[in-house]
Amino acid sequence: MSSAHRPVQGMSDITAPEVRLWQGLERAAGATLLRYGFEELRTPVVEFEAVFTRSIGETTDVVQKEMYVFEKGGRRLCLRPEGTAGVMRHAAGLGPQETDGARWYYIGPMFRSERPQAGRRRQFHQLGVECLEAPSPLVDAEILALQLDVFRAWGLTDCTLKLSTRGSGADRAQVAAGLREYLSPHHGDLCGDCQRRLAENVLRVMDCKNEGCRKIVAGAPAPTDFMAQESRDYLAGVTRYLDDLGVPYELDARLVRGLDYYEHTVWEIEGSHLGAQNAIAGGGRYRISLGGRELAGVGFAIGLERVVAMLEATGRDAALMSDPPPLAWLVALGDEAQQQNLRLMQELRAAGVACRMTPGGSLKSQMRAANKAGAAWAVIRGDDELAQGVATVKNMASGEQQQPALDRLAAALSAAPG
Ligand code: HAM
């Protein structure tokens, strides 16, 4: 079968009317983000592969299995699998005055070559934020509050925030040793990937999706058991601020997240009505070294396809979609009217009216086109209307007609058709 009319598996076109929901999501989130002092940053979809391997980590699933990598001009490039590393690549090229306290957000497509299934796409879209303020539980709590505010702006309140800590960089060796001690006797029962992870990056065993591994991990000690008191205090600081703000959360000591750049606070947000892929957002505090600079930040990314699915499943999509303005269809009887309608159409558009016309054809075929496009009004002009400086305006729903003068036409067409 020809593939010329199909997108690549796991990728899709977003068409009207659903695309209006996407626009509504962006509008509502943008307004919320501005109140928190975030500016939009648009980074390229293609980056050097090293931007991600260095920050996300060589032994993560995203880097080892899911990146779309290609070579061009002797350089290894890739489609971005997430947004944080590209934003940090941007930051690494700036001076400290420009990065200290920087707050950026982004919206765009990300690419991961995962096995497509409900809620898991190969091209998906994230709305993410990154905040480069000096590390503090207070900032982490503020960013978490922002995240829930964005969901609230979308009408999504039935979300669960799962919170944990990855501890500091200094905790890493202790955590790895503790987990390895528990997992090593189970070596033979782990999947091939996890047998390798046990040696390379034992934390990654904790979020393996293999059923057998999950059973073993269920009995493992929590990574937090091996962390220093300072790291627990940091998390306690975050929860104190969240309590103060009235932000509900569940502590989940086994939440490790799939990316290696995190330290201290990490979280995931679970939505409802979504089945197995119910993480609608994930985030945390991180430290990334790129281009000779070490950058510490906190942020999150929301999976927009999953948000759209949740809004549609709960019937809350319509509230975010603005209806297109009523469309006027200019209908011409004769060549002279046709020519003058082109100019009239531009004048009406300049006055804020949405309009279109059919390039030629009979009255019947023009009216059929107006109907098919869902036009609210037909604006009909022939020699009589041209001579009198008026237009015949037909309400497409009721069939009612009026004949306003041309200088009143824009006002008549802007009114909601009764
Ligand atoms: P992540 O957890 O890998 O984090 O992705 C964030 C969200 O993107 C997920 O919760 C999910 O909703 C959505 N997502 C991920 N993969 C897919 C997929 N294959 N199909 C559909 N949706 C998907 C990050 O990407 C981090 N950069 C978040 C972050 C920002 N941490 C700090 N700053």
Coordinates of C-alpha atoms and ligand atoms in Angstrom, one line a residue:
M1 CA 0.0 0.0 0.0
S2 CA 1.2 3.5 -0.8
S3 CA 2.5 5.5 2.1
A4 CA 2.4 8.8 0.3
H5 CA -0.8 9.9 2.1
R6 CA 0.0 8.7 5.6
P7 CA 2.2 10.4 8.2
V8 CA 5.0 8.3 9.7
Q9 CA 3.8 5.8 12.3
G10 CA 3.3 7.4 15.7
M11 CA 3.1 10.9 14.3
S12 CA -0.1 12.7 13.3
D13 CA -1.6 15.7 11.7
I14 CA -3.6 18.0 14.0
T15 CA -6.6 19.3 12.2
A16 CA -9.6 21.5 12.8
P17 CA -11.7 21.5 15.0
E18 CA -9.2 19.8 17.4
V19 CA -6.4 22.3 16.5
R20 CA -8.6 25.0 18.0
L21 CA -8.3 23.2 21.4
W22 CA -4.5 23.3 21.0
Q23 CA -4.6 27.0 20.3
G24 CA -6.8 27.4 23.4
L25 CA -4.4 25.5 25.5
E26 CA -1.5 27.7 24.4
R27 CA -3.4 30.9 25.0
A28 CA -4.5 29.9 28.5
A29 CA -1.1 28.6 29.5
G30 CA 0.7 31.6 28.0
A31 CA -1.4 34.0 30.1
T32 CA -0.7 32.0 33.3
L33 CA 3.1 31.8 32.5
L34 CA 3.3 35.6 32.0
R35 CA 2.0 36.1 35.5
Y36 CA 5.0 34.1 36.8
G37 CA 7.5 36.1 34.7
F38 CA 8.2 33.5 32.1
E39 CA 9.2 34.4 28.5
E40 CA 8.8 32.1 25.6
L41 CA 12.0 30.6 24.1
R42 CA 12.0 28.8 20.7
T43 CA 14.9 26.5 20.2
P44 CA 15.5 24.4 17.0
V45 CA 14.0 20.9 16.7
V46 CA 17.4 19.6 15.4
E47 CA 20.4 19.7 17.8
F48 CA 23.8 18.1 18.1
E49 CA 23.4 14.6 19.5
A50 CA 25.9 15.4 22.3
V51 CA 23.5 18.0 23.8
F52 CA 21.3 15.2 24.9
T53 CA 23.7 12.4 25.5
R54 CA 25.7 14.6 27.9
S55 CA 22.7 15.9 29.8
I56 CA 20.1 13.2 29.8
G57 CA 22.7 10.5 30.3
E58 CA 24.4 7.8 28.1
T59 CA 22.6 4.9 29.8
T60 CA 19.1 6.2 29.8
D61 CA 16.4 4.6 27.5
V62 CA 15.8 7.9 25.8
V63 CA 19.5 8.1 24.7
Q64 CA 20.1 4.4 24.1
K65 CA 16.9 3.5 22.3
E66 CA 14.7 6.4 21.5
M67 CA 16.6 9.2 19.8
Y68 CA 16.3 9.9 16.0
V69 CA 19.9 10.4 15.2
F70 CA 21.3 11.1 11.7
E71 CA 24.6 12.3 10.2
K72 CA 25.0 15.4 8.1
G73 CA 28.2 17.0 7.0
G74 CA 30.2 14.7 9.3
R75 CA 28.2 15.9 12.4
R76 CA 25.9 13.7 14.5
L77 CA 22.6 15.5 14.8
C78 CA 19.2 14.4 16.2
L79 CA 15.6 15.4 16.6
R80 CA 15.1 16.7 20.1
P81 CA 13.6 14.0 22.4
E82 CA 12.8 16.7 25.1
G83 CA 13.1 20.4 25.7
T84 CA 15.3 20.9 28.7
A85 CA 18.7 20.1 27.2
G86 CA 18.2 22.5 24.2
V87 CA 17.2 25.3 26.6
M88 CA 20.4 24.6 28.6
R89 CA 22.4 24.6 25.4
H90 CA 21.0 28.0 24.7
A91 CA 21.8 29.2 28.3
A92 CA 25.4 27.8 28.1
G93 CA 26.1 30.3 25.3
L94 CA 25.0 33.3 27.4
G95 CA 26.7 35.2 30.2
P96 CA 25.8 34.7 33.9
Q97 CA 23.9 38.0 34.0
E98 CA 21.5 36.7 31.3
T99 CA 21.0 33.3 32.8
D100 CA 20.8 34.1 36.5
G101 CA 17.1 34.1 37.4
A102 CA 16.1 33.3 33.8
R103 CA 12.6 32.0 33.3
W104 CA 11.8 30.4 29.9
Y105 CA 8.9 28.4 28.6
Y106 CA 8.6 26.5 25.3
I107 CA 5.9 24.7 23.3
G108 CA 6.7 22.3 20.5
P109 CA 7.2 18.9 19.0
M110 CA 9.5 16.3 20.6
F111 CA 10.6 13.0 19.0
R112 CA 11.1 9.6 20.7
S113 CA 11.2 6.4 18.7
E114 CA 9.1 4.4 21.2
R115 CA 6.7 1.6 20.3
P116 CA 3.5 3.6 19.6
Q117 CA 0.5 2.8 21.7
A118 CA -2.4 4.7 23.3
G119 CA -0.9 7.9 24.7
R120 CA 2.6 7.1 23.5
R121 CA 3.6 8.8 20.2
R122 CA 6.8 9.2 18.3
Q123 CA 6.1 12.8 17.7
F124 CA 4.4 14.4 20.6
H125 CA 4.2 18.0 22.0
Q126 CA 5.4 19.4 25.2
L127 CA 4.7 22.6 27.0
G128 CA 7.7 23.0 29.3
V129 CA 9.3 25.6 31.6
E130 CA 12.8 26.0 32.9
C131 CA 13.8 28.3 35.7
L132 CA 17.4 29.1 36.5
E133 CA 17.0 30.8 39.9
A134 CA 19.5 29.7 42.6
P135 CA 18.5 26.3 44.0
S136 CA 16.0 26.6 46.8
P137 CA 13.0 24.6 48.0
L138 CA 11.0 27.8 47.8
V139 CA 11.6 28.0 44.0
D140 CA 10.7 24.3 43.5
A141 CA 7.4 24.9 45.4
E142 CA 6.6 28.0 43.3
I143 CA 7.2 26.0 40.1
L144 CA 5.0 23.2 41.3
A145 CA 2.3 25.7 42.1
L146 CA 2.7 27.2 38.6
Q147 CA 2.3 23.7 37.1
L148 CA -1.0 23.2 38.9
D149 CA -2.1 26.7 38.0
V150 CA -1.6 25.8 34.3
F151 CA -3.7 22.7 34.8
R152 CA -6.4 24.8 36.6
A153 CA -6.4 27.3 33.7
W154 CA -7.3 24.3 31.4
G155 CA -10.0 23.2 33.7
L156 CA -8.0 20.1 34.9
T157 CA -8.2 19.7 38.6
D158 CA -8.4 15.9 38.9
C159 CA -4.6 15.4 38.8
T160 CA -2.3 13.7 41.3
L161 CA 1.1 15.2 42.1
K162 CA 3.6 12.5 43.0
L163 CA 6.7 13.9 44.6
S164 CA 10.1 12.6 45.6
T165 CA 13.8 13.4 45.7
R166 CA 16.8 12.1 43.8
G167 CA 19.1 13.5 46.5
S168 CA 22.3 15.5 45.8
G169 CA 25.1 14.5 43.5
A170 CA 27.0 13.4 46.6
D171 CA 24.2 10.9 47.5
R172 CA 24.5 9.1 44.2
A173 CA 27.2 6.5 45.1
Q174 CA 25.4 5.6 48.3
V175 CA 22.1 5.2 46.6
A176 CA 23.6 3.0 43.9
A177 CA 25.5 0.9 46.4
G178 CA 22.3 0.4 48.5
L179 CA 20.2 -0.6 45.5
R180 CA 22.8 -2.9 44.0
E181 CA 23.1 -4.7 47.3
Y182 CA 19.4 -5.5 47.2
L183 CA 19.2 -6.2 43.5
S184 CA 22.4 -8.3 42.9
P185 CA 21.0 -11.6 44.3
H186 CA 18.1 -11.2 41.8
H187 CA 20.5 -10.7 38.9
G188 CA 19.3 -13.9 37.0
D189 CA 15.7 -12.9 37.2
L190 CA 16.2 -9.4 35.8
C191 CA 15.7 -8.6 32.1
G192 CA 18.8 -8.3 29.9
D193 CA 18.6 -4.5 30.0
C194 CA 18.5 -4.5 33.8
Q195 CA 21.3 -6.9 34.1
R196 CA 23.4 -4.4 32.2
R197 CA 21.8 -1.5 34.2
L198 CA 22.8 -3.1 37.4
A199 CA 26.4 -2.5 36.5
E200 CA 26.1 0.8 34.6
N201 CA 23.2 2.8 36.1
V202 CA 21.3 0.9 38.8
L203 CA 18.7 3.6 39.4
R204 CA 17.4 2.9 35.9
V205 CA 16.3 -0.6 37.1
M206 CA 13.8 1.2 39.3
D207 CA 11.7 2.4 36.3
C208 CA 12.0 -0.7 34.0
K209 CA 8.7 -1.5 32.4
N210 CA 9.3 -5.3 32.3
E211 CA 6.8 -7.1 34.5
G212 CA 9.4 -9.4 36.1
C213 CA 11.7 -6.5 37.0
R214 CA 8.8 -4.5 38.4
K215 CA 8.0 -7.3 40.9
I216 CA 11.6 -7.4 42.1
V217 CA 11.7 -3.6 42.3
A218 CA 8.5 -3.6 44.4
G219 CA 10.4 -5.1 47.3
A220 CA 13.5 -2.9 46.9
P221 CA 14.4 -0.3 49.5
A222 CA 13.5 3.3 48.6
P223 CA 16.4 5.3 47.1
T224 CA 15.7 7.9 49.7
D225 CA 16.8 5.5 52.5
F226 CA 20.4 5.9 51.4
M227 CA 20.4 9.7 51.2
A228 CA 22.0 12.2 53.5
Q229 CA 20.0 14.2 56.0
E230 CA 20.5 17.4 54.0
S231 CA 18.7 15.9 51.0
R232 CA 15.7 14.8 53.2
D233 CA 15.7 18.3 54.7
Y234 CA 15.6 19.8 51.2
L235 CA 12.5 17.7 50.3
A236 CA 10.9 18.6 53.7
G237 CA 11.5 22.2 52.8
V238 CA 9.6 21.8 49.5
T239 CA 6.7 20.0 51.2
R240 CA 6.5 22.7 53.9
Y241 CA 6.0 25.4 51.3
L242 CA 3.5 23.2 49.4
D243 CA 1.5 22.7 52.6
D244 CA 1.6 26.4 53.1
L245 CA 0.3 27.0 49.6
G246 CA -2.4 24.4 50.0
V247 CA -0.9 22.3 47.1
P248 CA -1.8 18.6 47.6
Y249 CA 0.8 16.0 46.8
E250 CA 1.7 12.3 47.5
L251 CA 5.2 11.4 48.5
D252 CA 6.4 8.5 46.4
A253 CA 9.9 7.4 47.4
R254 CA 10.3 5.1 44.4
L255 CA 9.7 7.8 41.8
V256 CA 13.1 8.2 40.1
R257 CA 12.2 9.7 36.6
G258 CA 13.9 8.4 33.4
L259 CA 16.5 11.2 32.9
D260 CA 19.8 11.3 34.6
Y261 CA 20.2 15.1 35.0
Y262 CA 17.9 15.4 38.1
E263 CA 19.0 16.0 41.6
H264 CA 16.8 16.8 44.7
T265 CA 13.1 17.4 43.9
V266 CA 11.5 15.3 41.2
W267 CA 7.8 14.8 40.4
E268 CA 5.2 13.4 38.1
I269 CA 1.6 14.4 37.6
E270 CA -0.9 11.7 36.9
G271 CA -4.1 12.5 35.0
S272 CA -7.4 10.6 34.9
H273 CA -9.2 8.7 32.1
L274 CA -5.9 7.9 30.4
G275 CA -5.1 4.2 30.9
A276 CA -1.6 3.0 31.2
Q277 CA 0.1 6.2 29.9
N278 CA -1.3 8.4 32.6
A279 CA 1.7 10.7 33.3
I280 CA 0.6 14.0 31.9
A281 CA 3.7 15.9 33.1
G282 CA 7.0 15.4 34.8
G283 CA 9.7 17.6 36.1
G284 CA 12.2 18.4 38.8
R285 CA 15.4 20.1 39.8
Y286 CA 18.5 19.4 37.7
R287 CA 22.2 20.2 37.1
I288 CA 23.5 20.1 33.5
S289 CA 27.1 20.8 32.3
L290 CA 27.3 21.9 28.7
G291 CA 29.9 24.0 26.8
G292 CA 32.0 24.4 29.9
R293 CA 29.2 25.8 32.0
E294 CA 27.3 24.1 34.8
L295 CA 23.7 25.2 35.0
A296 CA 21.3 24.4 37.8
G297 CA 17.6 24.8 37.2
V298 CA 14.1 23.5 37.9
G299 CA 11.3 22.9 35.5
F300 CA 8.7 20.6 34.1
A301 CA 7.2 19.5 30.8
I302 CA 3.5 18.7 30.1
G303 CA 2.6 16.1 27.4
L304 CA 0.0 18.0 25.4
E305 CA -1.5 15.0 23.6
R306 CA -2.3 13.4 26.9
V307 CA -3.9 16.7 28.2
V308 CA -6.0 16.8 25.0
A309 CA -7.1 13.2 25.5
M310 CA -8.0 14.0 29.1
L311 CA -10.0 17.1 28.2
E312 CA -11.8 15.3 25.5
A313 CA -12.6 12.3 27.7
T314 CA -14.1 14.6 30.4
G315 CA -15.9 16.9 28.0
R316 CA -13.9 19.9 29.1
D317 CA -12.5 20.6 25.6
A318 CA -15.2 22.9 24.4
A319 CA -14.6 25.5 27.1
L320 CA -11.1 26.1 25.7
M321 CA -12.0 26.4 22.1
S322 CA -13.0 29.7 20.7
D323 CA -15.5 29.5 17.8
P324 CA -14.3 30.9 14.5
P325 CA -16.0 34.3 13.7
P326 CA -19.1 34.1 11.5
L327 CA -18.1 33.7 7.9
A328 CA -19.6 35.8 5.1
W329 CA -19.6 34.4 1.6
L330 CA -19.5 36.9 -1.2
V331 CA -21.7 35.8 -4.1
A332 CA -21.4 37.6 -7.5
L333 CA -24.0 37.8 -10.3
G334 CA -21.9 38.7 -13.3
D335 CA -18.3 39.6 -14.1
E336 CA -18.5 43.2 -12.9
A337 CA -19.9 42.1 -9.5
Q338 CA -17.2 39.4 -9.3
Q339 CA -14.4 42.0 -9.8
Q340 CA -15.9 44.5 -7.3
N341 CA -16.5 41.7 -4.8
L342 CA -12.8 41.0 -4.6
R343 CA -12.2 44.6 -3.5
L344 CA -15.2 44.5 -1.2
M345 CA -13.9 41.3 0.4
Q346 CA -10.6 43.0 1.3
E347 CA -12.4 46.1 2.7
L348 CA -14.6 43.8 4.9
R349 CA -11.6 41.8 6.1
A350 CA -9.8 45.1 7.0
A351 CA -12.9 46.0 9.0
G352 CA -12.6 42.7 10.9
V353 CA -15.1 40.5 9.0
A354 CA -14.2 36.9 8.0
C355 CA -15.1 36.4 4.4
R356 CA -14.5 34.3 1.3
M357 CA -15.8 34.0 -2.2
T358 CA -16.0 31.5 -5.1
P359 CA -14.0 32.5 -8.1
G360 CA -16.9 32.3 -10.7
G361 CA -19.7 29.9 -11.2
S362 CA -23.5 30.1 -11.2
L363 CA -25.5 31.5 -8.3
K364 CA -26.5 28.0 -7.3
S365 CA -22.9 26.7 -7.2
Q366 CA -21.7 29.7 -5.2
M367 CA -24.5 29.2 -2.7
R368 CA -23.6 25.6 -2.5
A369 CA -20.0 26.5 -1.7
A370 CA -21.2 28.9 1.0
N371 CA -23.3 26.2 2.6
K372 CA -20.5 23.6 2.5
A373 CA -18.2 26.1 4.2
G374 CA -20.8 26.7 7.0
A375 CA -21.0 30.4 6.1
A376 CA -23.3 32.4 8.4
W377 CA -24.1 35.0 5.7
A378 CA -24.3 35.1 1.9
V379 CA -23.6 38.6 0.5
I380 CA -25.1 38.7 -2.9
R381 CA -24.4 41.4 -5.5
G382 CA -25.6 41.8 -9.1
D383 CA -26.0 44.8 -11.4
D384 CA -29.0 46.1 -9.3
E385 CA -27.1 46.1 -6.0
L386 CA -24.0 47.7 -7.7
A387 CA -26.2 50.5 -9.1
Q388 CA -27.8 51.2 -5.7
G389 CA -24.7 50.9 -3.6
V390 CA -26.2 48.1 -1.4
A391 CA -25.7 44.3 -0.9
T392 CA -28.3 41.6 -0.4
V393 CA -27.4 39.9 2.8
K394 CA -28.9 36.4 3.4
N395 CA -28.9 34.8 6.8
M396 CA -27.9 31.2 5.8
A397 CA -29.7 29.6 8.7
S398 CA -33.0 31.4 8.7
G399 CA -33.1 32.4 5.0
E400 CA -34.0 36.0 6.1
Q401 CA -32.7 38.8 3.8
Q402 CA -31.8 42.4 4.3
Q403 CA -30.3 45.1 2.1
P404 CA -27.9 47.3 4.0
A405 CA -25.9 50.1 2.3
L406 CA -22.3 49.3 1.8
D407 CA -21.1 51.6 4.6
R408 CA -23.2 49.6 7.0
L409 CA -22.3 46.2 5.6
A410 CA -19.4 45.4 7.9
A411 CA -21.5 46.1 11.0
A412 CA -24.4 44.0 9.7
L413 CA -22.0 41.0 9.1
S414 CA -20.3 41.3 12.5
A415 CA -23.5 40.7 14.3
A416 CA -24.2 37.1 15.4
P417 CA -26.6 35.7 12.9
G418 CA -29.9 35.1 14.7
Ligands
HAM1 P1 9.4 13.4 30.6 O1 8.8 12.8 31.8 O2 10.3 12.6 29.8 O3 10.2 14.7 31.0 O4 8.3 14.0 29.6 C1 7.3 14.9 30.1 C2 5.9 14.5 29.6 O5 5.9 14.4 28.2 C3 5.4 13.1 30.1 O6 4.9 13.2 31.4 C4 4.4 12.8 29.0 O7 3.2 13.5 29.4 C5 4.9 13.5 27.8 N1 5.6 12.4 26.9 C6 6.8 11.9 27.1 N2 7.0 10.9 26.1 C7 5.9 10.9 25.4 C8 5.4 10.1 24.2 N3 6.2 9.2 23.7 N4 4.2 10.3 23.7 C9 3.4 11.2 24.3 N5 3.7 12.0 25.4 C10 4.9 11.8 25.9 C11 10.9 15.6 30.2 O8 10.9 15.5 29.0 C12 11.7 16.6 31.0 N6 12.4 17.4 30.0 C13 10.8 17.5 31.9 C14 11.5 18.6 32.6 C15 11.6 19.9 32.2 N7 12.3 18.4 33.7 C16 12.8 19.5 34.0 N8 12.5 20.4 33.2

